XYZ file of C-alpha atoms in Angstrom:
695
model
C -141.433 -2.633 78.967
C -141.902 -4.398 82.412
C -138.899 -3.735 84.901
C -137.709 -6.856 86.796
C -135.414 -5.324 89.404
C -136.453 -2.513 91.243
C -134.677 0.433 91.977
C -132.677 -0.671 95.083
C -130.380 -2.742 93.613
C -128.824 -5.784 95.616
C -131.213 -5.617 98.484
C -134.317 -5.898 96.006
C -132.838 -8.692 94.404
C -132.248 -10.566 97.902
C -135.698 -9.767 99.116
C -137.619 -10.546 95.822
C -136.224 -14.020 95.731
C -135.206 -15.233 98.953
C -138.001 -13.961 101.251
C -140.640 -16.267 102.971
C -144.445 -16.050 102.180
C -146.091 -13.650 104.345
C -147.736 -16.313 106.270
C -144.439 -17.254 107.966
C -143.907 -13.910 109.873
C -142.534 -13.907 113.138
C -144.507 -15.220 116.131
C -145.467 -12.277 118.665
C -145.739 -14.796 121.228
C -142.377 -16.539 121.075
C -140.260 -14.188 119.008
C -139.259 -17.089 116.983
C -139.788 -17.595 113.377
C -142.503 -20.628 112.758
C -141.493 -23.737 110.920
C -142.466 -23.144 107.523
C -145.241 -25.018 105.153
C -142.922 -26.287 102.393
C -143.975 -28.632 99.714
C -141.082 -31.198 99.826
C -142.548 -33.918 97.634
C -139.800 -32.761 94.717
C -137.260 -33.082 97.264
C -138.086 -36.490 98.406
C -138.543 -37.769 95.106
C -135.290 -36.672 94.119
C -133.495 -38.285 97.177
C -135.843 -41.387 96.340
C -134.175 -41.453 92.848
C -130.472 -41.042 94.005
C -130.345 -37.659 91.560
C -127.981 -35.691 93.835
C -127.702 -33.065 91.148
C -131.150 -32.276 91.464
C -131.462 -32.863 94.802
C -128.816 -30.156 95.725
C -130.420 -27.809 93.071
C -134.000 -28.512 94.837
C -132.381 -27.480 98.258
C -130.845 -24.436 97.317
C -134.043 -23.239 95.783
C -135.949 -23.867 98.811
C -133.218 -22.526 101.334
C -133.449 -19.148 98.763
C -137.139 -19.079 99.298
C -137.619 -20.187 102.748
C -134.421 -19.001 104.449
C -135.440 -20.728 107.837
C -136.072 -24.089 106.333
C -134.056 -27.121 106.869
C -133.862 -30.164 105.190
C -136.120 -33.057 107.075
C -134.088 -35.354 108.629
C -136.105 -38.444 107.336
C -135.340 -37.195 103.589
C -133.934 -40.586 102.475
C -136.136 -42.755 104.431
C -138.996 -44.767 102.427
C -142.294 -42.991 101.692
C -144.769 -45.599 102.077
C -147.678 -42.926 101.154
C -146.437 -41.240 98.283
C -148.903 -41.130 95.314
C -147.401 -43.038 92.487
C -149.157 -40.311 90.022
C -147.236 -37.743 92.004
C -144.053 -39.688 91.670
C -144.178 -40.209 87.946
C -145.023 -36.511 87.449
C -142.040 -35.484 89.428
C -140.110 -37.942 87.333
C -141.591 -36.153 83.897
C -140.346 -32.987 85.532
C -136.892 -34.174 85.749
C -136.848 -35.071 82.147
C -138.422 -31.285 81.020
C -141.685 -33.340 79.655
C -143.817 -30.201 81.058
C -146.703 -30.871 78.304
C -146.559 -34.772 79.592
C -147.454 -33.416 82.953
C -150.317 -31.004 81.911
C -151.652 -34.312 80.188
C -151.155 -36.524 83.278
C -152.614 -34.054 85.471
C -155.524 -33.309 83.314
C -156.309 -37.130 83.231
C -156.163 -37.702 86.985
C -158.610 -34.843 87.349
C -160.878 -36.804 84.965
C -160.761 -39.785 86.227
C -161.101 -38.293 90.232
C -163.391 -35.290 90.508
C -162.026 -32.738 92.728
C -158.213 -34.128 92.600
C -155.797 -31.413 92.758
C -151.736 -31.734 92.081
C -149.547 -30.496 94.867
C -149.343 -26.403 94.594
C -145.361 -26.764 94.719
C -145.646 -28.937 91.405
C -147.768 -26.520 89.604
C -145.640 -23.578 90.565
C -142.322 -25.324 89.355
C -144.313 -26.650 86.285
C -145.331 -22.763 85.470
C -141.532 -21.793 86.183
C -140.252 -24.787 84.101
C -142.481 -23.392 80.847
C -141.460 -20.174 81.603
C -137.977 -20.738 81.785
C -138.077 -22.548 78.412
C -139.708 -19.628 76.952
C -137.335 -17.395 77.989
C -134.586 -19.532 76.780
C -136.105 -19.343 73.224
C -136.621 -15.752 73.531
C -132.779 -15.347 74.507
C -131.812 -17.406 71.650
C -133.998 -15.360 69.427
C -132.350 -12.150 70.539
C -136.032 -10.821 71.528
C -134.517 -9.073 74.666
C -137.608 -7.080 75.745
C -139.570 -10.572 75.673
C -136.832 -12.038 77.989
C -137.130 -9.165 80.434
C -141.346 -9.369 80.265
C -141.045 -13.341 81.048
C -138.753 -12.990 83.756
C -141.059 -10.036 85.248
C -144.313 -12.216 85.096
C -142.503 -15.287 86.975
C -140.285 -14.231 89.494
C -139.887 -17.211 91.278
C -137.533 -19.098 88.630
C -134.870 -16.629 89.351
C -133.043 -18.708 91.679
C -129.741 -19.953 92.018
C -130.912 -23.060 90.806
C -131.676 -21.555 87.685
C -128.367 -19.969 86.849
C -128.826 -19.801 83.015
C -131.884 -18.120 83.368
C -130.199 -15.580 85.557
C -127.390 -15.042 83.060
C -129.597 -14.743 80.178
C -131.675 -11.946 82.103
C -128.546 -10.273 82.685
C -127.552 -10.402 79.070
C -130.797 -8.704 78.225
C -130.388 -5.780 80.358
C -126.992 -5.266 78.736
C -128.317 -5.670 75.439
C -131.227 -3.043 76.157
C -128.323 -0.550 77.214
C -129.388 -0.986 80.970
C -126.051 -2.480 82.047
C -126.508 -1.333 85.839
C -129.496 -3.506 85.824
C -127.178 -6.655 84.759
C -124.949 -5.528 87.524
C -127.722 -5.983 90.141
C -128.097 -9.619 88.583
C -124.576 -10.453 88.687
C -124.462 -8.886 92.313
C -127.212 -10.885 93.512
C -125.745 -14.126 92.177
C -122.553 -13.488 93.825
C -124.275 -12.643 96.984
C -126.576 -15.462 97.506
C -125.454 -18.489 94.971
C -122.756 -21.071 96.382
C -121.648 -22.888 93.622
C -117.998 -22.025 92.837
C -117.885 -22.671 89.131
C -120.893 -20.808 88.624
C -119.741 -17.792 90.652
C -116.344 -17.910 88.776
C -118.417 -18.100 85.256
C -120.768 -15.242 86.512
C -117.486 -13.071 87.494
C -116.224 -13.742 83.964
C -119.572 -12.731 82.161
C -119.418 -9.727 84.215
C -115.981 -8.550 83.132
C -117.361 -8.424 79.367
C -119.654 -5.924 80.236
C -119.082 -4.123 83.288
C -116.028 -1.882 83.993
C -114.562 0.781 86.379
C -116.313 1.103 90.135
C -118.905 -1.258 88.953
C -116.812 -4.143 88.081
C -114.869 -3.401 91.407
C -118.049 -3.208 93.372
C -118.855 -6.885 92.305
C -115.560 -8.276 93.002
C -115.850 -7.482 96.413
C -118.515 -9.588 96.830
C -115.890 -12.529 96.076
C -115.447 -14.974 99.082
C -112.300 -16.454 100.350
C -111.059 -20.457 99.565
C -110.652 -22.434 102.173
C -106.932 -22.014 101.723
C -107.656 -18.158 102.277
C -106.936 -17.186 98.385
C -109.696 -15.040 96.974
C -112.109 -17.314 94.929
C -111.616 -14.996 91.963
C -107.700 -14.938 91.891
C -107.471 -16.764 88.772
C -108.900 -13.984 86.969
C -106.671 -11.478 87.755
C -104.622 -11.331 84.493
C -108.201 -11.529 82.739
C -109.393 -8.291 84.680
C -105.851 -6.812 83.736
C -106.458 -7.330 79.950
C -109.942 -6.165 80.566
C -108.908 -2.987 81.942
C -106.229 -2.271 79.473
C -108.065 -3.559 76.353
C -110.883 -1.012 77.267
C -108.574 1.935 77.444
C -107.041 0.749 74.138
C -110.575 1.311 72.805
C -111.450 4.491 74.517
C -108.573 6.949 75.011
C -110.600 8.639 77.602
C -109.912 5.944 79.944
C -106.359 5.748 81.928
C -104.519 2.744 82.867
C -101.823 2.595 85.549
C -98.062 2.163 84.757
C -98.302 -0.667 87.314
C -100.858 -2.194 85.169
C -99.340 -1.775 81.657
C -96.032 -2.976 83.348
C -97.849 -6.294 84.607
C -99.546 -6.815 81.080
C -96.226 -6.108 79.521
C -94.686 -9.212 81.923
C -97.253 -11.440 80.669
C -96.945 -10.736 77.127
C -93.346 -11.253 76.893
C -93.442 -14.661 79.196
C -96.514 -15.926 76.992
C -96.696 -17.832 73.874
C -99.995 -16.480 72.387
C -100.851 -13.161 70.623
C -103.604 -12.089 72.789
C -101.476 -9.852 75.470
C -99.293 -8.187 73.018
C -102.123 -7.545 70.626
C -103.716 -5.658 73.538
C -100.680 -3.756 74.317
C -100.084 -2.935 70.550
C -103.592 -1.020 70.001
C -103.278 0.544 73.748
C -99.683 2.033 72.607
C -100.731 2.825 69.009
C -104.081 4.869 70.297
C -102.164 6.541 72.923
C -99.872 7.932 70.159
C -96.771 5.658 70.776
C -96.451 4.145 67.099
C -93.191 3.078 67.084
C -93.484 1.221 70.394
C -97.052 -0.364 68.953
C -94.690 -1.820 66.107
C -93.040 -4.094 68.430
C -96.097 -5.486 70.169
C -97.680 -5.924 66.804
C -94.972 -7.798 65.227
C -94.867 -9.862 68.223
C -98.489 -10.384 68.018
C -98.036 -11.289 64.248
C -95.395 -13.762 64.887
C -97.467 -15.710 67.286
C -100.280 -16.104 64.806
C -101.911 -13.107 65.755
C -103.979 -12.990 62.624
C -105.972 -10.032 60.816
C -105.923 -8.033 63.870
C -102.167 -8.150 64.123
C -101.365 -7.497 60.725
C -103.883 -4.302 60.529
C -102.108 -2.794 63.688
C -98.641 -3.718 62.126
C -99.516 -1.997 59.113
C -100.924 1.209 60.711
C -98.084 1.252 63.157
C -95.425 1.090 60.689
C -97.210 3.887 58.916
C -97.518 6.147 61.822
C -93.531 5.582 62.543
C -93.025 6.717 58.990
C -92.044 3.301 57.626
C -95.068 3.177 55.057
C -93.055 1.517 52.180
C -91.644 -1.029 54.745
C -95.529 -1.909 55.766
C -96.560 -2.124 52.061
C -95.534 -6.130 51.595
C -97.590 -6.745 54.871
C -100.489 -4.641 53.887
C -100.961 -6.286 50.517
C -100.574 -9.892 52.040
C -103.079 -9.514 54.415
C -105.561 -7.160 52.202
C -107.899 -9.914 51.827
C -108.145 -10.896 55.712
C -110.870 -8.726 56.536
C -112.537 -5.195 55.627
C -110.205 -3.294 58.086
C -107.311 -4.963 56.530
C -108.589 -3.962 52.924
C -108.986 -0.271 54.356
C -105.283 -0.120 56.090
C -104.001 -1.518 52.665
C -105.670 0.988 50.710
C -105.380 3.845 52.772
C -101.295 2.879 53.064
C -101.171 3.212 49.392
C -102.887 6.167 48.957
C -100.609 8.243 51.234
C -97.732 6.755 49.775
C -98.783 7.218 46.045
C -99.884 10.952 46.751
C -96.733 12.251 48.202
C -95.513 14.871 46.028
C -92.548 14.678 44.980
C -93.415 10.958 44.420
C -91.218 8.048 45.986
C -89.268 5.975 44.190
C -91.319 2.911 44.044
C -90.898 -0.648 42.446
C -93.561 -0.490 39.833
C -94.674 -4.028 41.004
C -96.050 -2.230 44.323
C -97.836 0.206 42.159
C -99.289 -2.588 39.556
C -100.689 -4.648 42.101
C -102.656 -2.014 43.817
C -104.478 -0.957 40.737
C -106.770 -4.275 40.784
C -107.639 -3.730 44.274
C -108.385 -0.196 43.487
C -111.009 -1.078 40.746
C -112.163 -4.043 42.472
C -113.432 -1.942 45.316
C -114.334 1.316 43.590
C -112.159 3.096 45.819
C -112.047 6.601 45.178
C -109.657 7.515 47.497
C -106.922 4.701 45.900
C -108.058 6.018 42.200
C -107.222 9.266 43.212
C -103.945 8.631 44.656
C -102.887 6.677 41.459
C -103.836 9.785 39.616
C -101.682 11.605 41.809
C -98.923 9.139 41.244
C -99.291 9.019 37.379
C -99.582 13.030 37.255
C -96.518 13.502 39.339
C -94.636 11.010 37.436
C -95.101 12.619 34.187
C -97.889 10.052 32.825
C -100.499 12.584 32.037
C -102.858 10.325 30.067
C -102.797 7.495 32.569
C -103.665 10.292 35.371
C -106.492 12.015 33.866
C -107.813 8.105 33.354
C -107.503 7.494 37.376
C -108.896 10.700 38.032
C -111.709 10.766 35.946
C -112.647 7.107 37.582
C -112.358 8.765 40.869
C -114.990 11.657 40.199
C -116.954 8.663 38.700
C -116.996 6.895 41.972
C -117.046 10.019 44.272
C -118.643 13.247 42.410
C -118.631 15.205 44.980
C -114.721 14.736 45.947
C -113.083 18.199 44.994
C -109.484 16.581 44.958
C -110.313 14.248 42.179
C -111.876 16.897 40.013
C -109.016 19.102 40.563
C -106.848 16.396 39.592
C -109.022 15.815 36.527
C -108.784 19.099 35.831
C -105.212 19.797 35.726
C -104.590 16.654 33.654
C -107.097 17.818 31.086
C -105.551 21.190 31.184
C -102.043 19.413 30.584
C -103.510 17.395 27.930
C -105.267 20.328 25.968
C -108.664 18.642 26.720
C -110.973 21.599 26.763
C -114.189 20.229 26.801
C -113.430 17.871 29.969
C -111.901 21.101 31.483
C -114.985 23.287 31.008
C -117.371 20.466 32.173
C -115.189 20.285 35.277
C -115.098 24.047 35.831
C -118.965 24.129 35.336
C -119.759 21.714 37.950
C -117.685 23.252 40.441
C -118.331 26.933 39.630
C -118.737 28.638 42.977
C -117.431 25.632 45.218
C -113.780 25.586 44.298
C -111.722 28.631 43.201
C -108.675 26.544 42.395
C -110.670 24.719 39.536
C -112.127 27.883 38.145
C -108.870 29.063 38.230
C -107.827 26.894 35.517
C -109.849 27.871 32.607
C -109.633 30.995 30.575
C -111.032 34.412 32.053
C -113.621 34.560 29.321
C -114.997 30.951 30.314
C -114.881 32.173 34.144
C -117.053 35.050 33.461
C -119.489 32.881 31.476
C -119.428 30.709 34.206
C -120.242 33.350 36.827
C -123.092 34.628 35.086
C -124.691 31.032 35.321
C -126.743 29.738 38.511
C -124.023 26.808 40.244
C -124.993 23.619 38.802
C -126.871 21.615 41.006
C -125.144 17.987 40.116
C -122.159 16.964 38.531
C -122.163 17.326 34.596
C -121.465 14.561 32.592
C -117.948 14.334 31.423
C -116.617 14.028 27.880
C -115.706 10.861 26.951
C -111.759 10.003 27.412
C -109.375 8.698 24.771
C -107.510 6.869 27.243
C -104.556 4.082 25.885
C -105.884 1.016 25.035
C -104.518 -2.205 23.349
C -105.528 -1.327 19.881
C -106.814 1.646 18.497
C -110.732 1.662 18.540
C -112.753 2.207 15.675
C -113.152 6.159 14.850
C -116.462 7.536 12.991
C -119.280 5.095 13.771
C -118.158 3.751 17.183
C -116.281 6.477 19.033
C -114.623 5.279 22.017
C -114.601 6.353 25.524
C -112.481 5.534 28.676
C -112.667 2.013 30.016
C -114.150 1.366 33.474
C -110.911 0.101 35.016
C -108.328 2.754 33.957
C -104.914 2.073 32.196
C -102.485 0.651 34.904
C -99.247 2.619 35.771
C -96.269 1.373 33.646
C -98.113 -1.918 32.763
C -95.134 -3.996 31.754
C -94.289 -4.115 35.288
C -97.708 -5.071 36.246
C -97.628 -7.874 33.729
C -94.808 -9.466 35.676
C -97.318 -9.926 38.513
C -99.169 -12.973 36.939
C -102.551 -11.664 36.143
C -103.191 -9.333 38.760
C -103.525 -6.426 36.745
C -105.132 -5.926 33.321
C -102.832 -5.753 30.606
C -103.594 -2.419 28.949
C -100.600 -0.750 27.155
C -98.773 1.884 28.761
C -97.572 5.191 28.324
C -93.733 4.997 28.243
C -92.336 5.557 31.267
C -90.939 8.839 32.361
C -87.475 9.433 32.340
C -86.099 6.325 30.780
C -84.064 5.961 27.776
C -82.910 3.372 25.537
C -79.565 2.464 27.325
C -82.039 1.186 30.202
C -82.496 -2.206 28.249
C -79.064 -1.987 26.966
C -75.862 -1.982 27.592
C -72.507 -4.421 28.410
C -75.008 -7.275 28.267
C -75.963 -6.731 24.771
C -73.433 -8.967 22.999
C -74.330 -11.891 25.504
C -77.883 -11.357 24.857
C -77.380 -11.440 20.980
C -74.976 -14.735 21.565
C -77.793 -16.177 23.601
C -75.676 -16.257 26.750
C -77.591 -14.917 29.352
C -79.563 -16.324 31.932
C -83.534 -17.017 31.345
C -84.223 -14.738 34.150
C -82.278 -12.167 32.666
C -83.542 -12.328 29.490
C -87.311 -12.166 30.844
C -86.322 -8.945 32.803
C -84.967 -7.610 29.475
C -88.146 -8.668 27.823
C -90.220 -6.572 30.380
C -87.971 -3.591 30.253
C -88.063 -3.500 26.405
C -92.012 -3.848 26.701
C -92.030 -0.672 29.353
C -90.162 1.212 26.488
C -92.933 0.423 24.161
C -90.328 -1.795 21.866
C -92.632 -5.069 21.791
C -90.646 -6.456 18.618
C -87.385 -6.786 20.568
C -89.142 -7.774 23.393
C -90.404 -10.789 21.883
C -86.702 -11.837 21.027
C -85.819 -11.363 24.452
C -89.064 -13.483 26.116
C -88.359 -16.439 23.210
C -84.784 -16.901 24.851
C -86.547 -16.800 28.380
C -89.088 -19.671 27.180
C -86.358 -21.613 25.192
C -84.080 -21.823 28.156
C -86.102 -21.116 31.485
C -88.524 -23.597 33.083
C -91.219 -23.182 35.676
C -92.393 -19.608 36.648
C -89.788 -18.096 34.445
C -91.311 -19.658 31.079
C -94.705 -18.728 32.202
C -93.672 -15.153 32.648
C -91.829 -15.401 29.620
C -94.575 -16.555 27.391
C -97.220 -14.293 29.155
C -94.752 -11.436 28.085
C -94.590 -12.651 24.712
C -98.360 -12.863 24.729
C -98.391 -8.966 25.414
C -95.939 -7.911 23.037
C -98.109 -9.388 20.504
C -101.073 -7.821 21.804
C -99.501 -4.411 21.858
C -98.399 -5.047 17.846
C -102.021 -6.066 17.439
C -101.329 -9.526 16.366
C -103.874 -11.458 17.956
C -103.380 -15.021 16.394
C -99.738 -14.741 17.502
C -100.440 -13.745 21.023
C -102.855 -16.475 21.481
C -100.158 -18.962 20.161
C -97.665 -17.425 22.520
C -100.047 -17.565 25.536
C -100.323 -21.618 25.166
C -96.342 -22.191 24.908
C -96.345 -22.810 28.587
C -99.407 -23.623 31.139
C -100.438 -20.217 32.771
C -102.163 -19.704 36.041
C -105.945 -19.649 35.896
C -105.956 -15.846 36.936
C -103.592 -15.033 34.323
C -105.250 -17.232 31.707
C -108.357 -15.289 31.910
C -106.878 -12.186 31.997
C -105.118 -13.008 28.433
C -108.748 -14.576 27.483
C -110.185 -11.393 27.896
C -107.252 -9.052 26.028
C -107.285 -11.560 23.110
C -111.347 -11.503 22.820
C -111.355 -7.564 23.082
C -108.723 -7.390 20.131
C -110.657 -9.871 18.099
C -113.757 -8.052 18.436
C -111.891 -4.751 17.648
C -110.516 -6.273 14.533
C -113.572 -8.112 13.335
C -115.356 -4.578 13.613
C -112.812 -2.833 11.967
C -112.797 -4.809 9.080
C -116.620 -5.097 8.761
C -116.630 -8.561 10.268
C -119.709 -7.646 12.612
C -121.360 -10.921 13.280
C -117.769 -12.120 14.382
C -117.183 -9.000 16.457
C -120.612 -10.009 18.464
C -119.449 -13.476 18.947
C -116.372 -12.363 20.276
C -117.912 -10.096 22.530
C -120.257 -12.626 23.677
C -117.202 -14.914 24.459
C -115.670 -12.339 26.503
C -118.452 -11.257 28.421
C -118.637 -14.465 30.264
C -115.062 -14.017 31.367
C -115.338 -10.091 32.445
C -118.025 -7.156 32.431
C -118.566 -5.486 29.170
C -117.029 -1.995 29.309
C -118.949 1.116 27.679
C -116.625 1.581 24.687
C -117.132 -2.240 23.903
C -120.807 -1.601 24.547
C -120.887 0.703 21.545
C -118.909 -1.587 19.254
C -121.592 -4.178 19.879
C -124.189 -1.692 19.268
C -122.916 -0.425 16.022
C -122.519 -3.705 14.806
C -126.120 -4.517 15.505
C -126.805 -1.670 13.519
C -124.466 -2.555 10.758
C -126.500 -5.572 10.675
C -129.697 -3.772 10.750
C -131.016 -5.164 13.795
C -132.363 -1.801 15.046
C -134.138 -2.876 17.832
C -131.071 -4.329 19.704
C -128.685 -1.398 18.583
C -131.458 0.954 20.257
C -131.559 -0.903 23.382
C -127.931 -0.649 24.141
C -127.723 3.016 22.780
C -130.441 3.905 25.207
C -128.937 2.087 28.233
C -125.599 3.976 27.421
C -127.240 7.321 27.282
C -129.061 6.757 30.362
C -125.680 6.100 32.103
C -124.308 9.332 31.054
C -122.108 8.137 28.074
C -123.209 10.986 25.584
C -121.730 9.332 22.550
C -124.588 6.785 22.448
C -126.816 9.954 21.309
C -125.336 9.638 17.725
C -126.603 5.984 17.435
C -129.822 6.707 18.660
C -129.927 9.621 15.978
C -128.664 7.106 13.236
C -131.134 4.709 14.185
C -134.158 7.580 13.840
C -132.897 8.681 10.642
C -132.805 5.529 9.241
C -136.362 4.488 10.415
C -137.568 7.788 9.298
C -136.362 7.018 5.591
C -138.347 3.740 5.630
C -141.593 5.743 6.965
C -141.100 8.219 4.053
């Protein structure tokens, strides 16, 4: 790549663009500089046209090229002998019609042999075309081309082409040559007079330079007529830039005076920007408690996603993670950083031992985010929370999912091993131990001594072994025998009755009963009032959820009926939703469908109910040997949600029972390729049948 700016920074630029041609050297006889021979045709044309903006730009260009040149005193006098073709060409130049100028030159030369346009016109034309190519290259982010064009046509790099100079500076920044960008900015501030362009140049330099380089540029500012520095209006911006850079790079330091000045600006202002800068600076300096206040101020002033992210992180860093959860959840979809902050916050909360006392709605609404993002850290945290609260099957389901998403995560594998040991699932435990033999002593310690000796004699597994299928809790029992089940892609949520209250935010799988909760939790002094129908609709719905949480769906239906009959709005919606789930818990699909339409449901919740109803319908049809109906229900369900592997097995076995061995074989083979071991039984069954035919 050609380099535009020489090793000597500011002097090189000044000499390159302001030195007069060599023919204009100082006269030895007189010791004075001769009058430069300057083509003033463009200058006179712009003067004649009254185009003051272009006239000033042309005069600035000529002064930069010829320092000893002075404008002619008769600049505005009529020019009687001006060539009309030349005048028209300059007019085209002013309009940026460079190709028309080329055509006009060719036409004149064809008509008049030996005619040559003014040299200045050709030079300006070359520079104008080069400037256009340079701008196009910059717009296309072809930074090497920008620098090459600038190097080949240095004459255009003058104050009159400020946009070109700025783009050359940006090209240097983009090619990691910030020092060369500083040279360009220094040339502008040393040479160019326009106050607005100088101010804009200083602002651009602020965005790319800092420390001594930026200070050196600021030293080039001039005094205004009233004596104040010309960049005084940027003092606050310079302050924000210094603190902002220190917030991003903890190796940088900022004086206490600067911090105090920015704090004053933040308190007196009405925008979130200063508070946001201070929040990130104080947080990364280790003062999370102080950062909380600044992020809260920024958030109150509509600071958006960055303020919300910082507020969540600062609250968590101050030991107030539970207080941060509602904000983190509210802003979870604002951006990738906010999503990560929410997942990390919840992972920290849920992984604590002993487990914190959390409202189940907090856990419930976290589960679908984890499933949607396939966040292994979130699945692992849900696993530990379930394990620490005595929900061992649910813990195993979440740990299994975490291992599927992150096979190299030893912590998730250890959690699954612990859960499998508690569930007496020796097949899964042995498979995990075989995978981690030689890599995790604590996992190996969970298996029997005989198994440890056997694994020690083997070579360590080079890749994770496929885990046996899990038998997670499901809405209804899956078909046994010919269609073995497996763990669903999204594990069973914790305490699903609480999840259901969220209005379609989680899947409605049946939960394991909550640990430590007894029958009295949904009964007591209010029993008589409930039987007499004298409790509020809201209390009735709450009672229904509680009963459903205790796996007493028939009693829950009565409570939800009271909420539907006496309630309205969201209360009635929740009651109808709960009643549908209660019927699903009982395996009564038709009644569940009727309950779901007793009141209108939000779209997300309606879709979720439809998925669960169709799932139950497919299972019931398969169980009753109605294989065509099972396939149709699965087809309809597939339009609403991805088909889980256990349901794919039902589909494959349905095709098998209908003797569509080709369709069944495709599904079995796909499942086996995905590591679903039970699919092998289906392939063997197809092979056995087809062999009988051939024999």
